[in-house]
Tab-separated table of C-alpha atoms in Angstrom:
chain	number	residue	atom	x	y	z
A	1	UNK	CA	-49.019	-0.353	-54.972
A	2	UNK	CA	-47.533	2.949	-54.814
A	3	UNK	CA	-47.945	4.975	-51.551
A	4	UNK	CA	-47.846	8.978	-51.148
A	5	UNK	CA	-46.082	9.896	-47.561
A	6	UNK	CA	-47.507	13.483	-46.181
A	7	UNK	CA	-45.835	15.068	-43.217
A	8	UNK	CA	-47.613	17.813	-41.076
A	9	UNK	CA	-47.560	21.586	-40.359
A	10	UNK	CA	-44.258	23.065	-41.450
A	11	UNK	CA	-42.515	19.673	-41.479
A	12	UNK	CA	-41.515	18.421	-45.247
A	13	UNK	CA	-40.216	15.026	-46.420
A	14	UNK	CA	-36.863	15.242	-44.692
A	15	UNK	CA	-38.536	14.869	-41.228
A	16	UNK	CA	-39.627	11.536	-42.154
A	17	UNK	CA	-36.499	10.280	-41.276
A	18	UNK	CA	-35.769	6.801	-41.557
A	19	UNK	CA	-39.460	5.776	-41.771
A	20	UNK	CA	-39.305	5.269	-45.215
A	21	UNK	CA	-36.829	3.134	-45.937
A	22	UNK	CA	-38.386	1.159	-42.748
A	23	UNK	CA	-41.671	1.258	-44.448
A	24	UNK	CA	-39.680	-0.071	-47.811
A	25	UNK	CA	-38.365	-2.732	-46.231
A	26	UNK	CA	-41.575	-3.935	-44.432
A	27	UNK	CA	-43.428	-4.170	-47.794
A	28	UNK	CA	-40.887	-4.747	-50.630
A	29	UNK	CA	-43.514	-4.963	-53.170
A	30	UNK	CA	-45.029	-1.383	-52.556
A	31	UNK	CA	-43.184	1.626	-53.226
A	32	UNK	CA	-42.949	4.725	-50.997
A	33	UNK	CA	-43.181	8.300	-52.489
A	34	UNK	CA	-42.690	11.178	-49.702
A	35	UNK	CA	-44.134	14.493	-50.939
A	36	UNK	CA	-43.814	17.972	-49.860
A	37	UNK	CA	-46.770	19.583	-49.007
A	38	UNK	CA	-46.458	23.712	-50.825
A	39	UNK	CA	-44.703	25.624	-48.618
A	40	UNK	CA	-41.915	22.718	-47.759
A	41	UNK	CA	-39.088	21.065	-48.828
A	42	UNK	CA	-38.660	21.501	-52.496
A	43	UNK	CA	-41.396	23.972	-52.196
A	44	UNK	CA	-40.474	26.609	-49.483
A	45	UNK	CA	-39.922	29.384	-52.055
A	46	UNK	CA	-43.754	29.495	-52.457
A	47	UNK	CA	-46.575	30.544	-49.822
A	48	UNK	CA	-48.462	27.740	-48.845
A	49	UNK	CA	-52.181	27.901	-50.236
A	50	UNK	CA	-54.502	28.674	-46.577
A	51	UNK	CA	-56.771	26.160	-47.210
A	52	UNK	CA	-56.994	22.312	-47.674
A	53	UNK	CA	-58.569	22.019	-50.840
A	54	UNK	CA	-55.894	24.479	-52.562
A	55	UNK	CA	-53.182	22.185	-51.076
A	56	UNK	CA	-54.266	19.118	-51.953
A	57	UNK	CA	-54.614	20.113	-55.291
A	58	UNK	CA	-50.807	21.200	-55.578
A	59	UNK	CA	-50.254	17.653	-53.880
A	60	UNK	CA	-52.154	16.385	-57.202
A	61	UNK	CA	-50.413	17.845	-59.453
A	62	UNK	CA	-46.990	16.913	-57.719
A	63	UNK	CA	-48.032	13.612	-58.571
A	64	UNK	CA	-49.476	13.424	-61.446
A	65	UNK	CA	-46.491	11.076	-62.943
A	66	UNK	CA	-47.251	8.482	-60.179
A	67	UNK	CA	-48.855	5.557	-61.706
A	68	UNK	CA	-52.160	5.055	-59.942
A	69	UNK	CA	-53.980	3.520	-57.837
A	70	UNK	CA	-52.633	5.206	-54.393
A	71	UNK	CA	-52.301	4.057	-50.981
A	72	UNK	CA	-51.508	7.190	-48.155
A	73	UNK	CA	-50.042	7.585	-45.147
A	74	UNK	CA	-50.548	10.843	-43.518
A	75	UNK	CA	-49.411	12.819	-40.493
A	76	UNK	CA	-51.609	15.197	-38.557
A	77	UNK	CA	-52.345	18.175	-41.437
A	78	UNK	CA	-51.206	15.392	-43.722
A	79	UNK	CA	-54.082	13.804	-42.936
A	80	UNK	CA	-56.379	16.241	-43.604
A	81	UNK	CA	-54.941	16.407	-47.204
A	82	UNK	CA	-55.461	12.677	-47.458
A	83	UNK	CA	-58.438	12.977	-46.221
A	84	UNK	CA	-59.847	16.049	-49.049
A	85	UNK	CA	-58.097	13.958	-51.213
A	86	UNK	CA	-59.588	10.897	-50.541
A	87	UNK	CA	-63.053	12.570	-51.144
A	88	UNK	CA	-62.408	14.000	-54.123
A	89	UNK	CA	-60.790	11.534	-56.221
A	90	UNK	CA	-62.275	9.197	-59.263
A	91	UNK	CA	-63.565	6.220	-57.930
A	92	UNK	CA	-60.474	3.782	-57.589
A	93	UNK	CA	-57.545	6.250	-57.464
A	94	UNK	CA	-57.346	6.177	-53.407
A	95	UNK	CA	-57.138	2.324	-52.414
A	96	UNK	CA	-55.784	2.207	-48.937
A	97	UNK	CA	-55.379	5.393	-46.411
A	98	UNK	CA	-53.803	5.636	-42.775
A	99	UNK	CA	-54.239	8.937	-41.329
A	100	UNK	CA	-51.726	9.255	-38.138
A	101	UNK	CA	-52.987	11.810	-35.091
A	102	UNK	CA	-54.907	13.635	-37.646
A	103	UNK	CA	-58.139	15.492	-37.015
A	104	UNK	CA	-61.419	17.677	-38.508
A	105	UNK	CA	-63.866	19.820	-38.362
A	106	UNK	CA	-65.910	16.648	-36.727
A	107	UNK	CA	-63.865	17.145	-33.409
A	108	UNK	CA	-64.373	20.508	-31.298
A	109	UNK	CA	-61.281	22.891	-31.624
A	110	UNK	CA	-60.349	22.142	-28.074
A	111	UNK	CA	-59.596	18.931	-28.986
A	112	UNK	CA	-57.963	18.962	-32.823
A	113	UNK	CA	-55.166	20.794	-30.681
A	114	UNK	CA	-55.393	20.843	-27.286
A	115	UNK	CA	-55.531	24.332	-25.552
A	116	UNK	CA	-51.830	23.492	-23.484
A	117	UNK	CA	-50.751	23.168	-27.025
A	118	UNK	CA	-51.669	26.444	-28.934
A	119	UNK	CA	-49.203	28.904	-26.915
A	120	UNK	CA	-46.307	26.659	-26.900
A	121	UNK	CA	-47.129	26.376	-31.478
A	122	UNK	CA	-47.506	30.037	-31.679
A	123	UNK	CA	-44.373	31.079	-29.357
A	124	UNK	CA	-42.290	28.516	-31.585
A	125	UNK	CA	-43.310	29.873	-35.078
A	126	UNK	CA	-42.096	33.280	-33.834
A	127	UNK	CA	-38.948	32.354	-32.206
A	128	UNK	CA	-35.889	33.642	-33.945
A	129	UNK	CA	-33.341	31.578	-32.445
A	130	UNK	CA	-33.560	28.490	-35.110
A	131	UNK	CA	-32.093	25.947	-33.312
A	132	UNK	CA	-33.893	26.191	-29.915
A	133	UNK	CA	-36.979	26.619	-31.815
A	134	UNK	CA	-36.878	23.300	-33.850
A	135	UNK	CA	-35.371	21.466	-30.310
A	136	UNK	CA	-38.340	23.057	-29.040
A	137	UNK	CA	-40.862	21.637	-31.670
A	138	UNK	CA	-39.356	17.909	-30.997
A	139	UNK	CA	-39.737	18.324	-27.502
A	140	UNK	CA	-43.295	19.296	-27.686
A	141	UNK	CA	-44.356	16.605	-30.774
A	142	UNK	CA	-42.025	13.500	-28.992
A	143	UNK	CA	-42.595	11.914	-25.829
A	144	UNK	CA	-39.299	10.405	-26.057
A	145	UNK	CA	-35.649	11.753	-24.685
A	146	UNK	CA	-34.622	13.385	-27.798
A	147	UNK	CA	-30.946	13.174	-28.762
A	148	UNK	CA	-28.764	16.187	-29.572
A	149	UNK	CA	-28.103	14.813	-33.264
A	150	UNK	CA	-31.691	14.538	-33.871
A	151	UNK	CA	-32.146	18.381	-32.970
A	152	UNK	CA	-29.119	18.881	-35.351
A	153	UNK	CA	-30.447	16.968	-38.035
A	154	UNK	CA	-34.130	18.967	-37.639
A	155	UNK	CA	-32.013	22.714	-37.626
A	156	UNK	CA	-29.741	21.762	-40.856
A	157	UNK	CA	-33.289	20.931	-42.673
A	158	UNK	CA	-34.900	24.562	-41.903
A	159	UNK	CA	-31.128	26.187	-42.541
A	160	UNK	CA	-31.145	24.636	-46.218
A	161	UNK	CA	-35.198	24.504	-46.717
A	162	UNK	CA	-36.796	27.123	-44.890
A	163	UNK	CA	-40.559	27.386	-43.832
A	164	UNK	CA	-42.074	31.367	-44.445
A	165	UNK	CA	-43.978	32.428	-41.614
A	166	UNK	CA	-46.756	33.298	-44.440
A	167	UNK	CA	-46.807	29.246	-44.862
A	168	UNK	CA	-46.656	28.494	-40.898
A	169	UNK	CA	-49.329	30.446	-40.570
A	170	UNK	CA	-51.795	30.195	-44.142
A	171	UNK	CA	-51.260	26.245	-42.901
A	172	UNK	CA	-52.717	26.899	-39.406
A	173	UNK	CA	-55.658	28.679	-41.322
A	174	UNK	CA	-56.246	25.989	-43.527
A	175	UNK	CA	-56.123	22.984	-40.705
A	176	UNK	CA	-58.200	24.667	-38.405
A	177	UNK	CA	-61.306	25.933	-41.074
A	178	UNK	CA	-60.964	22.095	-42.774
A	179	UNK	CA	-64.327	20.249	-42.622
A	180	UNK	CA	-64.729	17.214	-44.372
A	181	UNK	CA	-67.511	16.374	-46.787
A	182	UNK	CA	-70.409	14.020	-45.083
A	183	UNK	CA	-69.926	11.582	-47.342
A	184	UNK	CA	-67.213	7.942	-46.329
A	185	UNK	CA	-64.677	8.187	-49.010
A	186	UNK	CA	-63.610	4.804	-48.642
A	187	UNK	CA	-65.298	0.950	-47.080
A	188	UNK	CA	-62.165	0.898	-44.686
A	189	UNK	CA	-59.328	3.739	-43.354
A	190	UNK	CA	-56.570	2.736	-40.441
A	191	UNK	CA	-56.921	5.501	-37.613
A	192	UNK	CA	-53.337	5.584	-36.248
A	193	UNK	CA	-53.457	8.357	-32.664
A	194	UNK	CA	-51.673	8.303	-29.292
A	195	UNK	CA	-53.395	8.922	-26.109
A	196	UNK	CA	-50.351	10.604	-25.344
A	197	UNK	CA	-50.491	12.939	-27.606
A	198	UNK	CA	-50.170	16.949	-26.207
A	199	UNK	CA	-51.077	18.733	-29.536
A	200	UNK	CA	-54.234	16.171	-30.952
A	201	UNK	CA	-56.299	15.091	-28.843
A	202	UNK	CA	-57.212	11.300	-29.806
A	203	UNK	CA	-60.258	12.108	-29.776
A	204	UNK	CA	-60.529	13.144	-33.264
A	205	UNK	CA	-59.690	9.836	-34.399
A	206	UNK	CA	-62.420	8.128	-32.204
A	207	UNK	CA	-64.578	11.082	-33.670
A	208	UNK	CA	-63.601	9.457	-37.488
A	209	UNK	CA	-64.100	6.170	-36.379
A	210	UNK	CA	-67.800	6.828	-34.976
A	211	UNK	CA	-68.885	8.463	-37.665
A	212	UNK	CA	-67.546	5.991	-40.597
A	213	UNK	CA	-66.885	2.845	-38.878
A	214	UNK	CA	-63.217	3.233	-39.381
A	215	UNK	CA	-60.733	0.875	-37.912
A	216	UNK	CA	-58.940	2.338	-35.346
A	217	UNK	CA	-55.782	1.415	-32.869
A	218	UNK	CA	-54.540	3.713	-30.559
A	219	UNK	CA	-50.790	3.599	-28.782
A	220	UNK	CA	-50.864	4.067	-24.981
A	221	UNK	CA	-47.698	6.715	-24.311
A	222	UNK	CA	-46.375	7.864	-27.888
A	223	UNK	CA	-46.329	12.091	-28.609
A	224	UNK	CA	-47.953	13.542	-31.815
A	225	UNK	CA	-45.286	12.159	-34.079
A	226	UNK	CA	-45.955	8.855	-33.774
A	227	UNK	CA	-43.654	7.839	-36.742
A	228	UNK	CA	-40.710	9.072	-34.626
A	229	UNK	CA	-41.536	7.938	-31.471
A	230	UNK	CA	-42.884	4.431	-32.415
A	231	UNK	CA	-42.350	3.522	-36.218
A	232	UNK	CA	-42.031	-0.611	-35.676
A	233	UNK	CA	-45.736	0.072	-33.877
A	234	UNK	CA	-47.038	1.641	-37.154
A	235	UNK	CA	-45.469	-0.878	-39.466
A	236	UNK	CA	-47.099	-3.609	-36.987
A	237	UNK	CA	-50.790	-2.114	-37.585
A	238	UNK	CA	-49.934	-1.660	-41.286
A	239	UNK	CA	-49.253	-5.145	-41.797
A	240	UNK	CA	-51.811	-6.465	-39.580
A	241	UNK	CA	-54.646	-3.870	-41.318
A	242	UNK	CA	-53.698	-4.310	-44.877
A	243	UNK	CA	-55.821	-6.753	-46.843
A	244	UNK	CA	-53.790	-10.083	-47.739
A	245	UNK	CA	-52.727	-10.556	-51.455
């Protein structure tokens, strides 16, 4: 199966990290596509389109050489694009979805990001100083010690590939006015959160897993970017989730 990766607000493929060639390894027989959400990456010449709809269809058409069916694995805003797309699809093109401290217009806005959260995001979108501002963002999405080259690695990206402030903040607008449809797009998603967490609260996830009997497993202690923080945890609940061949 192939798999579309989608990071989160202002973050593009690069931030991944190693977690795809972990993922790769874990499951040699699927194959791992990252994709820049518009805005990102490859993209950050263009605005970002302030909704979710409008995104996920650029996401579509990014893909559109991808030989279907589709597994995802989404990150926080990701998620909601997973999620839109997901709902939207022909019946068959969206197998499998994990959806990774994600949340929607199911969950109250104090919880899809936490009220500690919201000065700290808009302080760091405005910052000019580059560097302190992307140390900044790893601080605040990690709960782990985060290592100098790391804060390096996340500065070179926005140097090369930088993220508008029109994107940063048509992406906020389109996360927080995101509603899904009513309607369970698939049998079965895996609800990935942290209770540690300090942007999402994971909440949302329980609220996703109430409403469409979703499987869900939560991490005691990891930050918002769980793939960073814990990535042999996620592989673990992959494995353990995904139907047996």
């Amino acid at each position: 199966m192939h798999w579309i990766l989608l990071r989160g607000l202002t973050r593009e493929q690069a931030h991944w990290g190693g977690f795809p060639v972990a993922l790769q390894s874990a499951f040699p027989g699927h194959r791992f596509h990252a994709v820049d959400l518009p805005g990102t990456g490859v993209h950050y010449r263009q605005d970002s389109p302030d909704t979710i709809e409008g995104i996920r269809r650029q996401v579509c058409q990014q893909v559109s050489h991808i030989p279907r069916p589709f597994g995802i694995i989404a990150l926080s805003m990701g998620g909601m694009v997973a999620l839109d797309w997901a709902q939207s699809a022909e019946l068959g093109e969206i197998q499998q979805l994990v959806m990774i401290n994600t949340s929607s217009g199911f969950s109250p806005p104090w919880q899809r990001m936490r009220p500690v959260a919201w000065p700290r995001v808009l302080r760091l979108l405005s910052r000019r100083e580059l560097f302190d501002r992307e140390r900044d963002l790893l601080h605040l999405t990690s709960n782990r010690p985060v290592p100098l080259a790391l804060a390096k690695r996340w500065y070179s990206i926005q140097r090369q590939r930088p993220v508008s402030l029109a994107t940063a903040f048509n992406q906020l607008r389109a996360a927080a006015r995101f509603t899904p449809a009513s309607r369970r797009p698939l049998p079965d998603a895996l609800l990935l959160a942290s209770r540690g967490d300090r942007i999402v609260h994971f909440k949302c996830s329980e609220a996703l897993e109430s409403r469409w009997q979703w499987t869900l497993r939560l991490h005691p202690d990891a930050g918002h970017d769980l793939p960073l923080d814990e990535p042999q945890w996620i592989l673990e609940q992959i494995r353990s989730w995904l139907p047996r061949s």
